[in-house]
Amino acid sequence: MVRVKALLLENIHAEATRLLEGEGIEVETRKGALDENELIDALEGVDLLGIRSKTQVTRRVLEARPDLQAVGAFSIGTNQIDLDAAAESSIPVFNAPYSNTRSVVELAIGEIINLARHLGDHNRNMHAGLWDKTAKGSHEVRGRTLGLVGYGNIGSQLSVLAESLGMRVYFYDVVDRLALGNAVRCNSLEELLSTVETVSIHVDGRKENTNLFNAETFAMMRPRSIFLNLSRGHVVDLEALRDNLVSGHLAGAGLDVYPVEPKKAGDPFDSVLQGIPNVILTPHIGGSTAEAQEDIGRFVAGKFRDLVRTGSTYMSVNLPEVQLSSLDHGARLLYLHENVPGVLATVNSVLGQHGVNIDSQQLTTRGQLGYVVTDCGNGVPQAALDEIRSLEATRRLTALGEVR
C-alpha cells in the first residue's frame, strides 16, 4: 500500500485513529486548532486532514497544499472549509451530517425544561446559601408551544421528542419539509414567532443567516418567550438578545454557539450575556457526548478509508458522488476532470491504444467537475496514465492496483 498520512486536529475521538491505523494509515493527532500559517506548515506530507469546528481551511491553505487527498469535518457543519476552493483543487470534503443529531436534541430538550423552571438561577442561589422556594415564573413544558427555525435533521428530531413531552410544535424552513407527527408548518418566520412561546434555531452556517435574529426579529416574539440557539454563533445579534433579556421581553435564553469562540479548552471566554438571570451558556458542547464523538470519529474516518481503499466519494459535500466496492483484481483509475464534452471518449481511446481491457466504468458529474471510475481487468501501463494526466481536462488522476 502506498504510504498515506492523516493529520487529525482538535481532539478528534480516538476511534478515528484506531480505524485509520487499522488500514495502515499513519496518523498524527493534535489537541487544539491551528491558524492558517500553522496549518499550511503542518500539512507538509499530509494526505488526509481531519478538523472539527475551529480550524479554518481557507483557499490559501488548499492552494498551498494541492496534494491533499481529502478534508474531513468531524462535525455537522462545513462552513469552516472553503468548499469551492476544495472542489477546484479536486479535494473531496466529508462531514458527519447525522452522527451527533441526538446529542444536540437532548441538550435542547434539557435547556427548554431548565429555562422553563429557572433551574440555573435556583442552583446558583442554593450554592450561594439562599433558599428561594417559589413557583413564580416556573412552568411545565407540557401544553406549551415550541417553534423551530429550521427543520432539518436536528430540528425534525427535536420536533418528535418535544411532541412526546406534550409540547405543540410549529416550524419554519425555507425548504419545503415534510412535517413529522402533529407539527405545523408556518409560512413565514414572523408567523412562527408570533405563535410560539419557545423558539429554537437549527439553521446552517451560510452567510445569509448572519444576524437572522436581531432587534427586529426579537420584537416579533411573544413577550416572556424563551430563546435557544444551538446552531451557528453568527445567526444571532448578541447585543440585541441582551437588550431583550434585560428589558424582560424574553424570559430566558440558552446558547451553545457564539460569533467568536476560543480556540481551545482553557482559553478565556467573554460575552455580553454573562450574568443575566435565566441564561444558560454552554461551550459549544451540543455534539460533545461520548456516543456522538465516537460515532463521528468512526463515520468520517470511514469515508477517508473508503476513499483511499476504493476511490469512493459517497457523501462528499463538494465533489461528484460515487459509491464503490473493493477492487478484486487489475487496476482502478480514479479520474477527476473538467466537465466538458468528449472526455470519456478520449480516455477510453487512450486506454484502448494501450491494450487496456475495461471491465466496468462509471461517470458522475457535479457542476464543473466530472469523475470517471474505470476498472481495468488486465491492469494499466504507466504510459497510459501519463497520457491521461497530460490531457487538458485533467484535474487529478489516481491509480489503484496493478500498474504495469
Short mmCIF file of C-alpha atoms in Angstrom, two decimals:
data_model
loop_
_atom_site.label_atom_id
_atom_site.label_comp_id
_atom_site.label_asym_id
_atom_site.label_seq_id
_atom_site.Cartn_x
_atom_site.Cartn_y
_atom_site.Cartn_z
CA MET A 1 0.00 0.00 0.00
CA VAL A 2 1.26 3.50 -0.83
CA ARG A 3 2.14 5.45 2.31
CA VAL A 4 -0.76 7.65 3.42
CA LYS A 5 -0.66 10.10 6.33
CA ALA A 6 -3.57 11.69 8.19
CA LEU A 7 -3.46 14.76 10.46
CA LEU A 8 -6.31 14.95 12.98
CA LEU A 9 -6.79 18.20 14.91
CA GLU A 10 -8.98 19.42 17.80
CA ASN A 11 -9.26 16.25 19.92
CA ILE A 12 -10.99 14.07 17.37
CA HIS A 13 -12.17 10.85 19.01
CA ALA A 14 -9.60 8.04 19.23
CA GLU A 15 -11.95 5.77 17.26
CA ALA A 16 -10.88 7.66 14.12
CA THR A 17 -7.21 6.97 14.83
CA ARG A 18 -7.95 3.31 15.55
CA LEU A 19 -9.83 2.83 12.30
CA LEU A 20 -7.28 4.63 10.12
CA GLU A 21 -4.25 2.93 11.67
CA GLY A 22 -6.03 -0.38 11.14
CA GLU A 23 -5.92 0.43 7.44
CA GLY A 24 -2.18 1.07 7.56
CA ILE A 25 -2.57 4.85 7.51
CA GLU A 26 -0.10 6.88 9.56
CA VAL A 27 -1.94 9.21 11.96
CA GLU A 28 -0.71 12.36 13.68
CA THR A 29 -3.04 13.96 16.26
CA ARG A 30 -3.00 17.42 17.82
CA LYS A 31 -5.28 18.72 20.58
CA GLY A 32 -6.01 22.30 19.52
CA ALA A 33 -6.92 24.20 16.38
CA LEU A 34 -4.32 25.73 14.05
CA ASP A 35 -4.32 29.12 12.38
CA GLU A 36 -3.76 29.49 8.65
CA ASN A 37 0.04 29.62 8.66
CA GLU A 38 0.34 26.86 11.25
CA LEU A 39 -1.97 24.65 9.22
CA ILE A 40 -0.02 25.14 5.98
CA ASP A 41 3.19 24.12 7.77
CA ALA A 42 1.56 21.14 9.49
CA LEU A 43 0.15 19.80 6.20
CA GLU A 44 3.52 19.14 4.62
CA GLY A 45 3.48 15.46 3.63
CA VAL A 46 -0.14 15.01 4.81
CA ASP A 47 -2.78 13.33 2.62
CA LEU A 48 -5.89 13.43 4.85
CA LEU A 49 -6.87 16.33 7.12
CA GLY A 50 -9.42 15.96 9.91
CA ILE A 51 -10.75 19.00 11.79
CA ARG A 52 -13.72 19.98 13.93
CA SER A 53 -15.23 23.47 14.08
CA LYS A 54 -12.35 25.80 14.97
CA THR A 55 -9.72 25.24 12.28
CA GLN A 56 -10.37 27.25 9.11
CA VAL A 57 -9.42 25.50 5.86
CA THR A 58 -9.14 28.51 3.56
CA ARG A 59 -8.42 28.87 -0.15
CA ARG A 60 -4.86 29.88 0.75
CA VAL A 61 -4.37 26.65 2.72
CA LEU A 62 -5.77 24.49 -0.08
CA GLU A 63 -3.76 26.21 -2.79
CA ALA A 64 -0.61 25.82 -0.70
CA ARG A 65 -1.24 22.07 -0.23
CA PRO A 66 -2.86 20.85 -3.50
CA ASP A 67 -1.69 17.27 -2.87
CA LEU A 68 -4.23 16.79 -0.08
CA GLN A 69 -6.45 13.83 -0.89
CA ALA A 70 -9.37 14.78 1.36
CA VAL A 71 -10.59 17.01 4.19
CA GLY A 72 -12.92 15.67 6.84
CA ALA A 73 -15.08 17.86 9.07
CA PHE A 74 -15.69 15.74 12.17
CA SER A 75 -18.88 17.70 12.77
CA ILE A 76 -22.18 18.52 11.07
CA GLY A 77 -21.16 21.86 9.58
CA THR A 78 -18.63 22.53 6.83
CA ASN A 79 -18.68 26.34 6.81
CA GLN A 80 -15.13 26.32 8.24
CA ILE A 81 -13.92 24.91 4.89
CA ASP A 82 -13.79 26.74 1.57
CA LEU A 83 -15.76 24.14 -0.39
CA ASP A 84 -15.39 25.88 -3.75
CA ALA A 85 -11.62 26.08 -3.41
CA ALA A 86 -11.50 22.42 -2.35
CA ALA A 87 -13.52 21.41 -5.41
CA GLU A 88 -11.26 23.46 -7.67
CA SER A 89 -8.31 21.54 -6.20
CA SER A 90 -10.20 18.21 -6.63
CA ILE A 91 -10.14 17.65 -2.88
CA PRO A 92 -13.28 15.92 -1.55
CA VAL A 93 -14.74 17.17 1.72
CA PHE A 94 -16.66 14.86 4.05
CA ASN A 95 -18.68 15.59 7.17
CA ALA A 96 -20.93 13.77 9.66
CA PRO A 97 -24.44 15.11 9.00
CA TYR A 98 -26.26 12.71 11.34
CA SER A 99 -23.89 11.38 14.00
CA ASN A 100 -24.42 13.99 16.73
CA THR A 101 -28.06 14.82 15.99
CA ARG A 102 -29.40 13.04 19.06
CA SER A 103 -26.88 14.69 21.37
CA VAL A 104 -27.84 18.20 20.21
CA VAL A 105 -31.54 17.40 20.51
CA GLU A 106 -31.18 16.10 24.07
CA LEU A 107 -29.29 19.25 25.09
CA ALA A 108 -32.06 21.39 23.59
CA ILE A 109 -34.75 19.45 25.49
CA GLY A 110 -32.76 19.78 28.70
CA GLU A 111 -32.36 23.53 28.25
CA ILE A 112 -36.06 24.03 27.45
CA ILE A 113 -37.01 22.35 30.73
CA ASN A 114 -34.27 24.13 32.69
CA LEU A 115 -35.28 27.55 31.40
CA ALA A 116 -38.99 26.92 31.94
CA ARG A 117 -38.24 26.09 35.60
CA HIS A 118 -35.41 28.64 36.15
CA LEU A 119 -33.20 25.81 37.38
CA GLY A 120 -29.97 27.67 36.67
CA ASP A 121 -31.00 30.55 38.92
CA HIS A 122 -32.21 28.22 41.69
CA ASN A 123 -28.98 26.24 41.51
CA ARG A 124 -26.87 29.40 41.75
CA ASN A 125 -28.90 30.67 44.72
CA MET A 126 -28.58 27.38 46.57
CA HIS A 127 -24.81 27.30 46.09
CA ALA A 128 -24.74 30.86 47.45
CA GLY A 129 -26.71 29.75 50.52
CA LEU A 130 -30.04 31.33 49.52
CA TRP A 131 -33.29 29.37 49.91
CA ASP A 132 -35.80 30.83 47.43
CA LYS A 133 -38.66 28.36 47.16
CA THR A 134 -41.17 29.85 44.70
CA ALA A 135 -43.31 28.82 41.74
CA LYS A 136 -43.21 32.30 40.22
CA GLY A 137 -42.30 32.19 36.54
CA SER A 138 -41.96 28.38 36.53
CA HIS A 139 -43.95 26.32 34.03
CA GLU A 140 -44.37 22.79 32.79
CA VAL A 141 -43.42 22.34 29.16
CA ARG A 142 -46.45 20.13 28.56
CA GLY A 143 -49.04 22.04 26.57
CA ARG A 144 -46.66 24.88 25.68
CA THR A 145 -45.68 25.80 22.12
CA LEU A 146 -42.26 25.24 20.55
CA GLY A 147 -41.19 27.00 17.35
CA LEU A 148 -38.35 25.52 15.31
CA VAL A 149 -36.46 27.76 12.90
CA GLY A 150 -35.02 25.14 10.57
CA TYR A 151 -36.49 21.65 10.22
CA GLY A 152 -33.59 19.55 9.01
CA ASN A 153 -32.04 16.55 10.77
CA ILE A 154 -31.86 18.19 14.20
CA GLY A 155 -35.00 20.32 14.04
CA SER A 156 -37.19 17.43 12.93
CA GLN A 157 -35.89 15.07 15.62
CA LEU A 158 -36.35 17.76 18.27
CA SER A 159 -39.89 18.11 16.97
CA VAL A 160 -40.62 14.44 17.66
CA LEU A 161 -39.14 14.44 21.18
CA ALA A 162 -40.80 17.73 22.15
CA GLU A 163 -44.15 16.40 21.00
CA SER A 164 -43.65 13.30 23.14
CA LEU A 165 -43.36 15.66 26.14
CA GLY A 166 -46.74 17.15 25.27
CA MET A 167 -45.50 20.29 23.53
CA ARG A 168 -47.24 21.68 20.45
CA VAL A 169 -44.67 22.11 17.69
CA TYR A 170 -44.56 24.65 14.86
CA PHE A 171 -41.72 25.08 12.38
CA TYR A 172 -40.48 27.37 9.62
CA ASP A 173 -37.95 26.37 6.96
CA VAL A 174 -37.00 27.93 3.63
CA VAL A 175 -37.02 24.39 2.21
CA ASP A 176 -40.31 22.53 1.80
CA ARG A 177 -40.02 19.90 4.56
CA LEU A 178 -42.37 17.09 5.49
CA ALA A 179 -43.95 17.68 8.91
CA LEU A 180 -43.49 14.83 11.38
CA GLY A 181 -46.17 13.87 13.86
CA ASN A 182 -48.53 16.76 14.54
CA ALA A 183 -46.01 19.53 13.79
CA VAL A 184 -47.46 22.52 11.94
CA ARG A 185 -45.60 24.34 9.18
CA CYS A 186 -45.64 28.15 9.27
CA ASN A 187 -45.48 30.18 6.09
CA SER A 188 -43.16 32.85 7.43
CA LEU A 189 -40.74 33.48 10.26
CA GLU A 190 -43.00 36.24 11.57
CA GLU A 191 -45.95 33.85 11.72
CA LEU A 192 -43.88 31.35 13.69
CA LEU A 193 -42.52 33.88 16.19
CA SER A 194 -45.93 35.39 16.90
CA THR A 195 -47.38 31.93 17.58
CA VAL A 196 -44.99 30.15 19.94
CA GLU A 197 -43.61 30.58 23.46
CA THR A 198 -40.24 28.89 22.95
CA VAL A 199 -38.00 29.36 19.90
CA SER A 200 -35.09 27.08 18.97
CA ILE A 201 -32.81 27.78 15.98
CA HIS A 202 -31.47 24.96 13.79
CA VAL A 203 -30.17 26.59 10.61
CA ASP A 204 -26.93 26.12 8.68
CA GLY A 205 -23.92 28.42 8.55
CA ARG A 206 -24.50 30.19 5.24
CA LYS A 207 -23.71 33.92 5.19
CA GLU A 208 -27.34 34.81 4.50
CA ASN A 209 -28.18 33.64 8.02
CA THR A 210 -25.90 36.21 9.68
CA ASN A 211 -27.88 38.10 12.35
CA LEU A 212 -31.04 36.27 11.35
CA PHE A 213 -32.17 37.09 14.88
CA ASN A 214 -31.75 40.80 15.54
CA ALA A 215 -33.66 43.61 17.26
CA GLU A 216 -36.44 43.46 14.66
CA THR A 217 -36.75 39.68 14.86
CA PHE A 218 -36.81 39.59 18.66
CA ALA A 219 -39.57 42.21 18.62
CA MET A 220 -41.74 39.73 16.68
CA MET A 221 -41.54 37.20 19.51
CA ARG A 222 -44.25 36.93 22.11
CA PRO A 223 -43.48 38.59 25.48
CA ARG A 224 -41.76 36.34 28.03
CA SER A 225 -40.70 33.80 25.39
CA ILE A 226 -37.69 31.51 25.75
CA PHE A 227 -34.98 31.54 23.08
CA LEU A 228 -32.37 28.87 22.18
CA ASN A 229 -29.51 28.86 19.69
CA LEU A 230 -27.60 25.59 19.30
CA SER A 231 -26.84 26.04 15.59
CA ARG A 232 -24.32 28.72 14.50
CA GLY A 233 -23.00 31.65 16.50
CA HIS A 234 -23.26 34.29 13.79
CA VAL A 235 -27.02 33.89 13.32
CA VAL A 236 -27.79 35.90 16.48
CA ASP A 237 -27.07 39.56 17.29
CA LEU A 238 -25.99 39.10 20.91
CA GLU A 239 -26.37 42.78 21.80
CA ALA A 240 -29.99 42.68 20.64
CA LEU A 241 -30.56 39.47 22.57
CA ARG A 242 -29.09 41.04 25.70
CA ASP A 243 -31.37 44.07 25.36
CA ASN A 244 -34.44 41.86 25.12
CA LEU A 245 -33.40 39.77 28.12
CA VAL A 246 -32.59 42.77 30.31
CA SER A 247 -35.85 44.50 29.36
CA GLY A 248 -37.81 41.36 30.26
CA HIS A 249 -39.27 40.92 26.78
CA LEU A 250 -37.62 37.49 26.77
CA ALA A 251 -37.87 35.27 29.86
CA GLY A 252 -34.69 33.30 29.25
CA ALA A 253 -32.18 32.05 26.73
CA GLY A 254 -29.84 29.15 26.12
CA LEU A 255 -26.79 29.45 23.84
CA ASP A 256 -24.20 26.87 22.90
CA VAL A 257 -22.56 28.73 19.99
CA TYR A 258 -21.10 32.24 19.63
CA PRO A 259 -19.88 34.55 16.84
CA VAL A 260 -16.31 34.32 18.18
CA GLU A 261 -15.22 31.29 20.18
CA PRO A 262 -11.93 30.47 21.98
CA LYS A 263 -9.59 28.22 20.02
CA LYS A 264 -9.07 25.60 22.72
CA ALA A 265 -10.19 24.41 26.14
CA GLY A 266 -8.95 26.63 28.96
CA ASP A 267 -8.88 29.83 26.91
CA PRO A 268 -10.82 32.79 28.41
CA PHE A 269 -14.40 33.42 27.30
CA ASP A 270 -16.26 36.74 27.41
CA SER A 271 -19.85 37.51 26.42
CA VAL A 272 -22.38 40.31 26.85
CA LEU A 273 -24.79 37.65 28.10
CA GLN A 274 -22.80 36.74 31.17
CA GLY A 275 -24.51 37.45 34.49
CA ILE A 276 -28.05 37.80 33.12
CA PRO A 277 -30.68 35.78 35.05
CA ASN A 278 -32.11 32.65 33.45
CA VAL A 279 -29.49 32.47 30.71
CA ILE A 280 -27.67 29.18 30.06
CA LEU A 281 -24.28 29.49 28.36
CA THR A 282 -22.51 26.29 27.31
CA PRO A 283 -19.16 25.99 25.47
CA HIS A 284 -20.27 24.54 22.11
CA ILE A 285 -20.96 21.11 23.57
CA GLY A 286 -24.14 20.26 21.64
CA GLY A 287 -22.49 17.28 19.97
CA SER A 288 -19.94 16.67 22.72
CA THR A 289 -21.11 13.38 24.13
CA ALA A 290 -19.02 10.23 24.22
CA GLU A 291 -21.52 8.49 21.96
CA ALA A 292 -21.67 11.27 19.36
CA GLN A 293 -17.93 11.82 19.19
CA GLU A 294 -17.25 8.11 18.77
CA ASP A 295 -19.87 7.88 16.01
CA ILE A 296 -18.45 10.96 14.26
CA GLY A 297 -14.91 9.61 14.50
CA ARG A 298 -15.97 6.29 13.02
CA PHE A 299 -18.13 7.85 10.29
CA VAL A 300 -15.71 10.41 8.86
CA ALA A 301 -12.67 8.16 9.23
CA GLY A 302 -14.69 5.55 7.37
CA LYS A 303 -15.09 8.00 4.50
CA PHE A 304 -11.31 8.52 4.47
CA ARG A 305 -10.80 4.75 4.45
CA ASP A 306 -13.23 4.21 1.59
CA LEU A 307 -11.63 6.97 -0.48
CA VAL A 308 -8.11 5.59 -0.04
CA ARG A 309 -9.12 1.94 -0.45
CA THR A 310 -11.68 2.17 -3.26
CA GLY A 311 -11.87 5.76 -4.54
CA SER A 312 -15.40 6.18 -3.16
CA THR A 313 -16.59 9.79 -2.82
CA TYR A 314 -20.04 8.84 -1.49
CA MET A 315 -21.46 11.64 0.70
CA SER A 316 -18.78 14.13 -0.31
CA VAL A 317 -20.28 17.61 0.03
CA ASN A 318 -18.37 19.18 -2.87
CA LEU A 319 -17.38 16.57 -5.50
CA PRO A 320 -19.33 14.12 -7.69
CA GLU A 321 -20.51 11.20 -5.54
CA VAL A 322 -19.61 7.62 -6.45
CA GLN A 323 -20.08 4.66 -4.09
CA LEU A 324 -17.60 1.89 -4.88
CA SER A 325 -16.81 -1.63 -3.71
CA SER A 326 -13.34 -3.04 -3.19
CA LEU A 327 -11.11 -3.76 -6.16
CA ASP A 328 -10.63 -7.52 -6.56
CA HIS A 329 -8.04 -7.57 -9.34
CA GLY A 330 -6.43 -5.45 -12.03
CA ALA A 331 -6.39 -1.67 -11.69
CA ARG A 332 -8.87 1.10 -10.96
CA LEU A 333 -8.44 4.57 -12.44
CA LEU A 334 -9.93 7.47 -10.50
CA TYR A 335 -10.13 10.40 -12.87
CA LEU A 336 -11.38 13.85 -11.84
CA HIS A 337 -11.72 16.17 -14.80
CA GLU A 338 -13.38 19.30 -16.10
CA ASN A 339 -16.96 18.61 -17.07
CA VAL A 340 -16.62 19.20 -20.82
CA PRO A 341 -17.81 17.11 -23.79
CA GLY A 342 -15.67 14.27 -25.11
CA VAL A 343 -13.57 13.47 -22.04
CA LEU A 344 -14.85 9.91 -21.59
CA ALA A 345 -14.34 9.08 -25.26
CA THR A 346 -10.79 10.44 -25.14
CA VAL A 347 -9.90 8.46 -22.01
CA ASN A 348 -11.27 5.25 -23.48
CA SER A 349 -9.37 5.88 -26.72
CA VAL A 350 -6.11 6.22 -24.79
CA LEU A 351 -6.79 3.04 -22.82
CA GLY A 352 -7.67 1.14 -26.00
CA GLN A 353 -4.48 2.24 -27.70
CA HIS A 354 -2.52 0.80 -24.77
CA GLY A 355 -4.37 -2.52 -24.81
CA VAL A 356 -6.28 -1.93 -21.59
CA ASN A 357 -9.41 -4.06 -21.10
CA ILE A 358 -12.24 -2.10 -19.41
CA ASP A 359 -14.31 -4.28 -17.06
CA SER A 360 -16.62 -1.53 -15.82
CA GLN A 361 -16.90 2.23 -15.87
CA GLN A 362 -18.88 4.92 -14.04
CA LEU A 363 -19.17 8.62 -14.81
CA THR A 364 -20.75 11.13 -12.41
CA THR A 365 -20.75 14.92 -12.73
CA ARG A 366 -21.34 17.78 -10.33
CA GLY A 367 -21.16 21.34 -11.53
CA GLN A 368 -17.88 21.89 -13.36
CA LEU A 369 -16.38 18.54 -12.31
CA GLY A 370 -16.70 15.02 -13.65
CA TYR A 371 -15.49 11.81 -12.00
CA VAL A 372 -14.77 8.73 -14.12
CA VAL A 373 -14.02 5.45 -12.34
CA THR A 374 -12.64 2.76 -14.64
CA ASP A 375 -11.86 -0.82 -13.59
CA CYS A 376 -9.29 -2.44 -15.84
CA GLY A 377 -9.08 -6.22 -15.51
CA ASN A 378 -5.60 -6.59 -17.01
CA GLY A 379 -4.07 -3.63 -15.18
CA VAL A 380 -2.90 -0.42 -16.79
CA PRO A 381 0.52 0.65 -18.14
CA GLN A 382 2.24 3.71 -16.74
CA ALA A 383 2.40 5.19 -20.22
CA ALA A 384 -1.41 5.28 -20.41
CA LEU A 385 -1.57 7.07 -17.05
CA ASP A 386 0.97 9.64 -18.20
CA GLU A 387 -1.00 10.29 -21.39
CA ILE A 388 -4.30 10.76 -19.50
CA ARG A 389 -2.65 13.08 -16.97
CA SER A 390 -1.46 15.27 -19.86
CA LEU A 391 -4.99 15.84 -21.15
CA GLU A 392 -6.19 19.44 -20.93
CA ALA A 393 -9.32 18.49 -18.96
CA THR A 394 -7.41 16.58 -16.24
CA ARG A 395 -7.74 17.72 -12.64
CA ARG A 396 -6.45 14.63 -10.83
CA LEU A 397 -5.72 11.01 -11.73
CA THR A 398 -5.10 8.27 -9.17
CA ALA A 399 -4.48 4.60 -9.94
CA LEU A 400 -5.22 1.76 -7.52
CA GLY A 401 -3.99 -1.79 -8.04
CA GLU A 402 -1.81 -3.12 -10.84
CA VAL A 403 0.18 -0.50 -12.73
CA ARG A 404 2.46 -2.07 -15.36
#
